[in-house]
PDB file of C-alpha atoms in Angstrom:
ATOM      1  CA  UNK A1487      -0.018  -0.006   0.004  1.00 33.00           C
ATOM      2  CA  UNK A1488       1.318   3.427  -0.865  1.00 32.00           C
ATOM      3  CA  UNK A1489       0.446   6.387   1.404  1.00 38.00           C
ATOM      4  CA  UNK A1490       0.078   9.902   0.055  1.00 39.00           C
ATOM      5  CA  UNK A1491       0.575  12.633   2.613  1.00 45.00           C
ATOM      6  CA  UNK A1492       1.280  16.352   2.921  1.00 50.00           C
ATOM      7  CA  UNK A1493       4.884  17.394   3.597  1.00 57.00           C
ATOM      8  CA  UNK A1494       6.335  17.398   7.023  1.00 56.00           C
ATOM      9  CA  UNK A1495       6.423  21.199   7.318  1.00 61.00           C
ATOM     10  CA  UNK A1496       5.735  24.368   5.444  1.00 67.00           C
ATOM     11  CA  UNK A1497       7.365  27.607   6.654  1.00 66.00           C
ATOM     12  CA  UNK A1498       6.624  30.950   5.096  1.00 68.00           C
ATOM     13  CA  UNK A1499       8.404  34.180   6.032  1.00 66.00           C
ATOM     14  CA  UNK A1500       6.717  37.450   5.183  1.00 61.00           C
ATOM     15  CA  UNK A1501       9.398  40.078   5.268  1.00 52.00           C
ATOM     16  CA  UNK A1502      10.274  43.708   5.497  1.00 44.00           C
ATOM     17  CA  UNK A1503       8.633  44.674   2.252  1.00 47.00           C
ATOM     18  CA  UNK A1504       5.145  44.268   2.310  1.00 62.00           C
ATOM     19  CA  UNK A1505       4.292  47.684   0.933  1.00 62.00           C
ATOM     20  CA  UNK A1506       1.278  49.515  -0.362  1.00 64.00           C
ATOM     21  CA  UNK A1507       2.148  52.402  -2.542  1.00 67.00           C
ATOM     22  CA  UNK A1508       0.176  54.744  -4.839  1.00 61.00           C
ATOM     23  CA  UNK A1509       0.783  54.318  -8.576  1.00 57.00           C
ATOM     24  CA  UNK A1510       1.441  57.539 -10.566  1.00 49.00           C
ATOM     25  CA  UNK A1511       4.047  60.235 -10.706  1.00 38.00           C
ATOM     26  CA  UNK A1512       1.900  62.909  -9.093  1.00 42.00           C
ATOM     27  CA  UNK A1513       0.415  60.653  -6.439  1.00 44.00           C
ATOM     28  CA  UNK A1514       1.432  60.257  -2.784  1.00 48.00           C
ATOM     29  CA  UNK A1515       4.465  57.997  -2.411  1.00 57.00           C
ATOM     30  CA  UNK A1516       5.778  55.854   0.392  1.00 75.00           C
ATOM     31  CA  UNK A1517       4.643  52.845   2.337  1.00 87.00           C
ATOM     32  CA  UNK A1518       1.040  53.209   3.546  1.00 91.00           C
ATOM     33  CA  UNK A1519       1.024  50.035   5.688  1.00 91.00           C
ATOM     34  CA  UNK A1520       1.213  49.819   9.484  1.00 92.00           C
ATOM     35  CA  UNK A1521       4.309  47.883  10.469  1.00 92.00           C
ATOM     36  CA  UNK A1522       5.280  46.750   6.977  1.00 90.00           C
ATOM     37  CA  UNK A1523       8.399  45.021   8.334  1.00 89.00           C
ATOM     38  CA  UNK A1524       6.569  42.688  10.670  1.00 92.00           C
ATOM     39  CA  UNK A1525       8.616  44.145  13.560  1.00 92.00           C
ATOM     40  CA  UNK A1526       7.775  43.624  17.270  1.00 93.00           C
ATOM     41  CA  UNK A1527       5.591  43.725  19.208  1.00 95.00           C
ATOM     42  CA  UNK A1528       3.748  40.532  18.357  1.00 95.00           C
ATOM     43  CA  UNK A1529       0.182  40.052  19.494  1.00 95.00           C
ATOM     44  CA  UNK A1530      -1.384  36.796  20.662  1.00 96.00           C
ATOM     45  CA  UNK A1531      -4.526  36.388  18.539  1.00 96.00           C
ATOM     46  CA  UNK A1532      -5.701  33.279  20.434  1.00 93.00           C
ATOM     47  CA  UNK A1533      -6.435  29.962  18.794  1.00 87.00           C
ATOM     48  CA  UNK A1534      -4.877  26.541  18.866  1.00 88.00           C
ATOM     49  CA  UNK A1535      -2.123  26.259  17.778  1.00 91.00           C
ATOM     50  CA  UNK A1536      -0.710  29.771  18.690  1.00 92.00           C
ATOM     51  CA  UNK A1537      -1.290  32.760  16.424  1.00 95.00           C
ATOM     52  CA  UNK A1538       1.403  35.303  17.326  1.00 95.00           C
ATOM     53  CA  UNK A1539       1.272  38.063  14.622  1.00 95.00           C
ATOM     54  CA  UNK A1540       3.032  41.272  14.178  1.00 95.00           C
ATOM     55  CA  UNK A1541       1.182  44.347  15.372  1.00 95.00           C
ATOM     56  CA  UNK A1542      -0.910  45.877  12.563  1.00 95.00           C
ATOM     57  CA  UNK A1543      -1.603  42.476  10.898  1.00 96.00           C
ATOM     58  CA  UNK A1544      -4.350  39.902  11.372  1.00 97.00           C
ATOM     59  CA  UNK A1545      -4.102  36.112  10.786  1.00 97.00           C
ATOM     60  CA  UNK A1546      -6.692  34.302   8.828  1.00 97.00           C
ATOM     61  CA  UNK A1547      -7.319  30.738   7.561  1.00 96.00           C
ATOM     62  CA  UNK A1548     -10.088  28.926   5.813  1.00 97.00           C
ATOM     63  CA  UNK A1549     -11.781  26.237   7.947  1.00 94.00           C
ATOM     64  CA  UNK A1550     -12.111  22.611   6.913  1.00 93.00           C
ATOM     65  CA  UNK A1551     -15.225  21.538   5.000  1.00 91.00           C
ATOM     66  CA  UNK A1552     -17.477  18.681   6.286  1.00 94.00           C
ATOM     67  CA  UNK A1553     -15.986  15.293   5.503  1.00 93.00           C
ATOM     68  CA  UNK A1554     -12.418  16.490   5.391  1.00 91.00           C
ATOM     69  CA  UNK A1555      -9.701  14.525   7.270  1.00 91.00           C
ATOM     70  CA  UNK A1556      -7.950  15.724  10.414  1.00 88.00           C
ATOM     71  CA  UNK A1557      -4.958  16.799   8.242  1.00 88.00           C
ATOM     72  CA  UNK A1558      -6.871  19.009   5.789  1.00 91.00           C
ATOM     73  CA  UNK A1559      -7.353  22.797   6.032  1.00 92.00           C
ATOM     74  CA  UNK A1560      -5.531  23.175   9.324  1.00 92.00           C
ATOM     75  CA  UNK A1561      -5.025  26.463  11.192  1.00 94.00           C
ATOM     76  CA  UNK A1562      -1.288  27.249  10.839  1.00 94.00           C
ATOM     77  CA  UNK A1563       0.961  28.122  13.699  1.00 92.00           C
ATOM     78  CA  UNK A1564       2.063  31.822  13.599  1.00 94.00           C
ATOM     79  CA  UNK A1565       5.333  32.914  15.257  1.00 90.00           C
ATOM     80  CA  UNK A1566       8.064  35.448  15.057  1.00 90.00           C
ATOM     81  CA  UNK A1567      10.732  34.227  12.667  1.00 87.00           C
ATOM     82  CA  UNK A1568      13.383  34.244  15.388  1.00 82.00           C
ATOM     83  CA  UNK A1569      11.416  31.936  17.651  1.00 71.00           C
ATOM     84  CA  UNK A1570      13.369  28.626  18.016  1.00 66.00           C
ATOM     85  CA  UNK A1571      11.570  25.993  16.028  1.00 62.00           C
ATOM     86  CA  UNK A1572      14.168  23.471  14.931  1.00 63.00           C
ATOM     87  CA  UNK A1573      13.566  24.569  11.430  1.00 67.00           C
ATOM     88  CA  UNK A1574      16.948  25.991  10.557  1.00 71.00           C
ATOM     89  CA  UNK A1575      17.803  29.671   9.970  1.00 73.00           C
ATOM     90  CA  UNK A1576      15.295  32.364  10.900  1.00 73.00           C
ATOM     91  CA  UNK A1577      15.493  33.835   7.364  1.00 83.00           C
ATOM     92  CA  UNK A1578      14.914  37.456   8.373  1.00 83.00           C
ATOM     93  CA  UNK A1579      15.565  39.423   5.237  1.00 82.00           C
ATOM     94  CA  UNK A1580      16.042  42.773   6.954  1.00 81.00           C
ATOM     95  CA  UNK A1581      15.164  44.372  10.181  1.00 84.00           C
ATOM     96  CA  UNK A1582      15.018  42.305  13.412  1.00 86.00           C
ATOM     97  CA  UNK A1583      11.995  40.097  12.632  1.00 89.00           C
ATOM     98  CA  UNK A1584       9.722  38.453  10.110  1.00 90.00           C
ATOM     99  CA  UNK A1585       6.303  36.696  10.271  1.00 91.00           C
ATOM    100  CA  UNK A1586       6.568  32.982  10.262  1.00 90.00           C
ATOM    101  CA  UNK A1587       3.661  30.666   9.498  1.00 91.00           C
ATOM    102  CA  UNK A1588       3.938  26.844   9.538  1.00 89.00           C
ATOM    103  CA  UNK A1589       2.030  23.645   9.361  1.00 89.00           C
ATOM    104  CA  UNK A1590       3.179  20.055   9.985  1.00 87.00           C
ATOM    105  CA  UNK A1591       1.738  17.157   8.017  1.00 86.00           C
ATOM    106  CA  UNK A1592      -1.258  19.029   6.717  1.00 88.00           C
ATOM    107  CA  UNK A1593      -2.849  21.305   4.159  1.00 91.00           C
ATOM    108  CA  UNK A1594      -4.153  24.847   4.588  1.00 93.00           C
ATOM    109  CA  UNK A1595      -5.201  28.053   2.941  1.00 96.00           C
ATOM    110  CA  UNK A1596      -4.115  30.925   5.189  1.00 96.00           C
ATOM    111  CA  UNK A1597      -2.154  34.138   5.626  1.00 96.00           C
ATOM    112  CA  UNK A1598      -2.278  37.574   7.090  1.00 96.00           C
ATOM    113  CA  UNK A1599      -4.141  40.763   6.179  1.00 96.00           C
ATOM    114  CA  UNK A1600      -4.436  44.442   6.976  1.00 96.00           C
ATOM    115  CA  UNK A1601      -6.971  47.162   6.374  1.00 96.00           C
ATOM    116  CA  UNK A1602      -5.525  50.453   5.063  1.00 95.00           C
ATOM    117  CA  UNK A1603      -7.303  53.758   5.301  1.00 94.00           C
ATOM    118  CA  UNK A1604      -6.975  57.324   3.985  1.00 92.00           C
ATOM    119  CA  UNK A1605      -6.893  56.183   0.366  1.00 94.00           C
ATOM    120  CA  UNK A1606      -8.201  58.033  -2.663  1.00 93.00           C
ATOM    121  CA  UNK A1607     -11.106  56.315  -4.423  1.00 95.00           C
ATOM    122  CA  UNK A1608     -10.246  55.511  -8.032  1.00 94.00           C
ATOM    123  CA  UNK A1609      -6.500  55.821  -7.406  1.00 93.00           C
ATOM    124  CA  UNK A1610      -4.497  52.613  -8.307  1.00 93.00           C
ATOM    125  CA  UNK A1611      -2.410  51.137  -5.403  1.00 93.00           C
ATOM    126  CA  UNK A1612       0.244  48.403  -5.586  1.00 92.00           C
ATOM    127  CA  UNK A1613       0.746  45.898  -2.791  1.00 93.00           C
ATOM    128  CA  UNK A1614       3.799  43.655  -2.662  1.00 91.00           C
ATOM    129  CA  UNK A1615       5.523  41.304  -0.316  1.00 91.00           C
ATOM    130  CA  UNK A1616       8.777  39.284  -0.085  1.00 91.00           C
ATOM    131  CA  UNK A1617       8.099  35.686   0.831  1.00 92.00           C
ATOM    132  CA  UNK A1618      10.366  32.693   1.548  1.00 91.00           C
ATOM    133  CA  UNK A1619       8.810  29.187   1.356  1.00 92.00           C
ATOM    134  CA  UNK A1620      10.353  25.937   2.656  1.00 89.00           C
ATOM    135  CA  UNK A1621       8.272  22.756   2.158  1.00 89.00           C
ATOM    136  CA  UNK A1622       9.707  19.356   2.743  1.00 86.00           C
ATOM    137  CA  UNK A1623       8.991  15.772   3.661  1.00 85.00           C
ATOM    138  CA  UNK A1624      12.495  15.515   5.082  1.00 84.00           C
ATOM    139  CA  UNK A1625      14.469  17.120   7.996  1.00 82.00           C
ATOM    140  CA  UNK A1626      16.955  19.223   6.104  1.00 85.00           C
ATOM    141  CA  UNK A1627      15.809  22.854   6.820  1.00 83.00           C
ATOM    142  CA  UNK A1628      18.079  24.228   4.042  1.00 84.00           C
ATOM    143  CA  UNK A1629      16.342  22.634   1.046  1.00 88.00           C
ATOM    144  CA  UNK A1630      12.839  21.722   0.026  1.00 89.00           C
ATOM    145  CA  UNK A1631      12.365  18.092  -0.925  1.00 87.00           C
ATOM    146  CA  UNK A1632       9.156  16.296  -1.907  1.00 86.00           C
ATOM    147  CA  UNK A1633       7.333  19.525  -1.364  1.00 85.00           C
ATOM    148  CA  UNK A1634       3.617  20.054  -0.928  1.00 86.00           C
ATOM    149  CA  UNK A1635       3.004  22.267  -3.965  1.00 91.00           C
ATOM    150  CA  UNK A1636       2.863  25.483  -1.964  1.00 92.00           C
ATOM    151  CA  UNK A1637       1.466  28.514  -3.890  1.00 94.00           C
ATOM    152  CA  UNK A1638       1.568  32.138  -2.738  1.00 95.00           C
ATOM    153  CA  UNK A1639      -0.374  35.193  -3.827  1.00 96.00           C
ATOM    154  CA  UNK A1640      -0.978  38.712  -2.633  1.00 96.00           C
ATOM    155  CA  UNK A1641      -4.248  40.531  -3.041  1.00 96.00           C
ATOM    156  CA  UNK A1642      -6.064  43.857  -2.664  1.00 97.00           C
ATOM    157  CA  UNK A1643      -9.729  44.130  -1.799  1.00 97.00           C
ATOM    158  CA  UNK A1644     -10.672  47.582  -3.206  1.00 97.00           C
ATOM    159  CA  UNK A1645     -13.713  47.627  -0.989  1.00 97.00           C
ATOM    160  CA  UNK A1646     -11.716  47.062   2.263  1.00 97.00           C
ATOM    161  CA  UNK A1647     -13.618  43.823   3.109  1.00 97.00           C
ATOM    162  CA  UNK A1648     -12.560  41.255   5.684  1.00 97.00           C
ATOM    163  CA  UNK A1649     -13.616  38.111   3.830  1.00 98.00           C
ATOM    164  CA  UNK A1650     -10.620  36.185   2.408  1.00 98.00           C
ATOM    165  CA  UNK A1651     -12.931  34.467  -0.010  1.00 97.00           C
ATOM    166  CA  UNK A1652     -14.536  37.660  -1.377  1.00 98.00           C
ATOM    167  CA  UNK A1653     -14.842  37.837  -5.187  1.00 98.00           C
ATOM    168  CA  UNK A1654     -13.785  41.513  -4.971  1.00 98.00           C
ATOM    169  CA  UNK A1655     -10.236  40.674  -3.948  1.00 98.00           C
ATOM    170  CA  UNK A1656      -7.812  41.239  -6.880  1.00 98.00           C
ATOM    171  CA  UNK A1657      -5.112  38.611  -6.598  1.00 98.00           C
ATOM    172  CA  UNK A1658      -1.663  38.500  -8.130  1.00 97.00           C
ATOM    173  CA  UNK A1659      -1.138  36.123 -10.995  1.00 95.00           C
ATOM    174  CA  UNK A1660      -0.940  32.445 -10.108  1.00 92.00           C
ATOM    175  CA  UNK A1661       2.563  31.123 -10.426  1.00 93.00           C
ATOM    176  CA  UNK A1662       4.237  27.772  -9.909  1.00 93.00           C
ATOM    177  CA  UNK A1663       5.629  27.040  -6.422  1.00 92.00           C
ATOM    178  CA  UNK A1664       9.003  28.623  -5.670  1.00 93.00           C
ATOM    179  CA  UNK A1665      11.127  27.521  -2.761  1.00 92.00           C
ATOM    180  CA  UNK A1666      14.243  28.299  -0.730  1.00 91.00           C
ATOM    181  CA  UNK A1667      14.701  31.874  -1.750  1.00 90.00           C
ATOM    182  CA  UNK A1668      13.075  35.246  -1.382  1.00 90.00           C
ATOM    183  CA  UNK A1669      10.348  35.788  -4.024  1.00 92.00           C
ATOM    184  CA  UNK A1670       8.560  39.146  -4.519  1.00 92.00           C
ATOM    185  CA  UNK A1671       4.783  39.047  -5.210  1.00 93.00           C
ATOM    186  CA  UNK A1672       2.781  42.126  -6.183  1.00 93.00           C
ATOM    187  CA  UNK A1673      -0.571  43.237  -7.445  1.00 94.00           C
ATOM    188  CA  UNK A1674      -2.150  46.560  -8.482  1.00 94.00           C
ATOM    189  CA  UNK A1675      -5.787  47.645  -8.127  1.00 95.00           C
ATOM    190  CA  UNK A1676      -7.740  50.898  -7.754  1.00 95.00           C
ATOM    191  CA  UNK A1677      -9.274  51.713  -4.401  1.00 95.00           C
ATOM    192  CA  UNK A1678     -13.131  51.710  -4.453  1.00 97.00           C
ATOM    193  CA  UNK A1679     -13.309  53.846  -1.271  1.00 95.00           C
ATOM    194  CA  UNK A1680     -11.143  55.410   1.334  1.00 96.00           C
ATOM    195  CA  UNK A1681     -10.210  52.006   2.728  1.00 96.00           C
ATOM    196  CA  UNK A1682      -8.837  48.900   1.126  1.00 96.00           C
ATOM    197  CA  UNK A1683      -7.576  45.644   2.574  1.00 96.00           C
ATOM    198  CA  UNK A1684      -4.448  43.819   1.612  1.00 96.00           C
ATOM    199  CA  UNK A1685      -3.855  40.044   1.775  1.00 96.00           C
ATOM    200  CA  UNK A1686      -1.049  37.490   1.670  1.00 96.00           C
ATOM    201  CA  UNK A1687      -2.322  34.017   0.877  1.00 96.00           C
ATOM    202  CA  UNK A1688      -0.479  30.691   0.881  1.00 95.00           C
ATOM    203  CA  UNK A1689      -2.049  27.356  -0.093  1.00 93.00           C
ATOM    204  CA  UNK A1690      -0.799  23.798   0.235  1.00 89.00           C
TER     205      UNK A1690
END
C-alpha cells in the first residue's frame, strides 16, 4: 500500500517589504502600511495552535469543510521568525523580525491581512511582499524536498472587506511554487473607497 501525505512542514516568512504604494508620478508616495516590516511587538490572537502575529496585521485561515480529514485545512501556527523551532535559519531578510507561518503534516489556505485607510477612491495602489517558502517531507531545513506544492499570492480588496474568499479581492497572477529563496509578489488595483484591505495568501 502506498500512502500519500502532505509534507512534514511548510514555513513561510513574510518580510520587510510588504508595501502599499500609490501608482502615478503625481500621487502620494511611500509605504502606507502599518508595520510593513513585521517588527515587534507581536500580539497573541488566540487559537490553537498559537497565532502570534506582528502588530498591525491579522491572521486568517479557511476552515475545513465537512468530511475532510484531520490533516486538511488546518489552522497554521504563527510565530516570530526568530522563535526557535528546529527549522533552521530564521531567514529574516532585513530588520529584526519576520512573520513565520507553519504547518506540519497538513494542508491549509491561510495568511495575514491588513486594512489600510486614508486612500483616494479610483486611485491605483500596488501591494507587494517578499516571501520565503520551505516545504519538505524530510528534515533538512536548508532545502525543500518532496514539497507540498505551495502557492503564494498577494491581493487587494478595493472595498476594504474582511472576507478572504470575497470575489472583490484582486489577486496577483498564479505562479508555480517557488522555494528556498526570497520571491517578490505584487498586485495593483484601484481603491473603491477610502479603505482597502491587503492580503497575503498561501495554499498547500
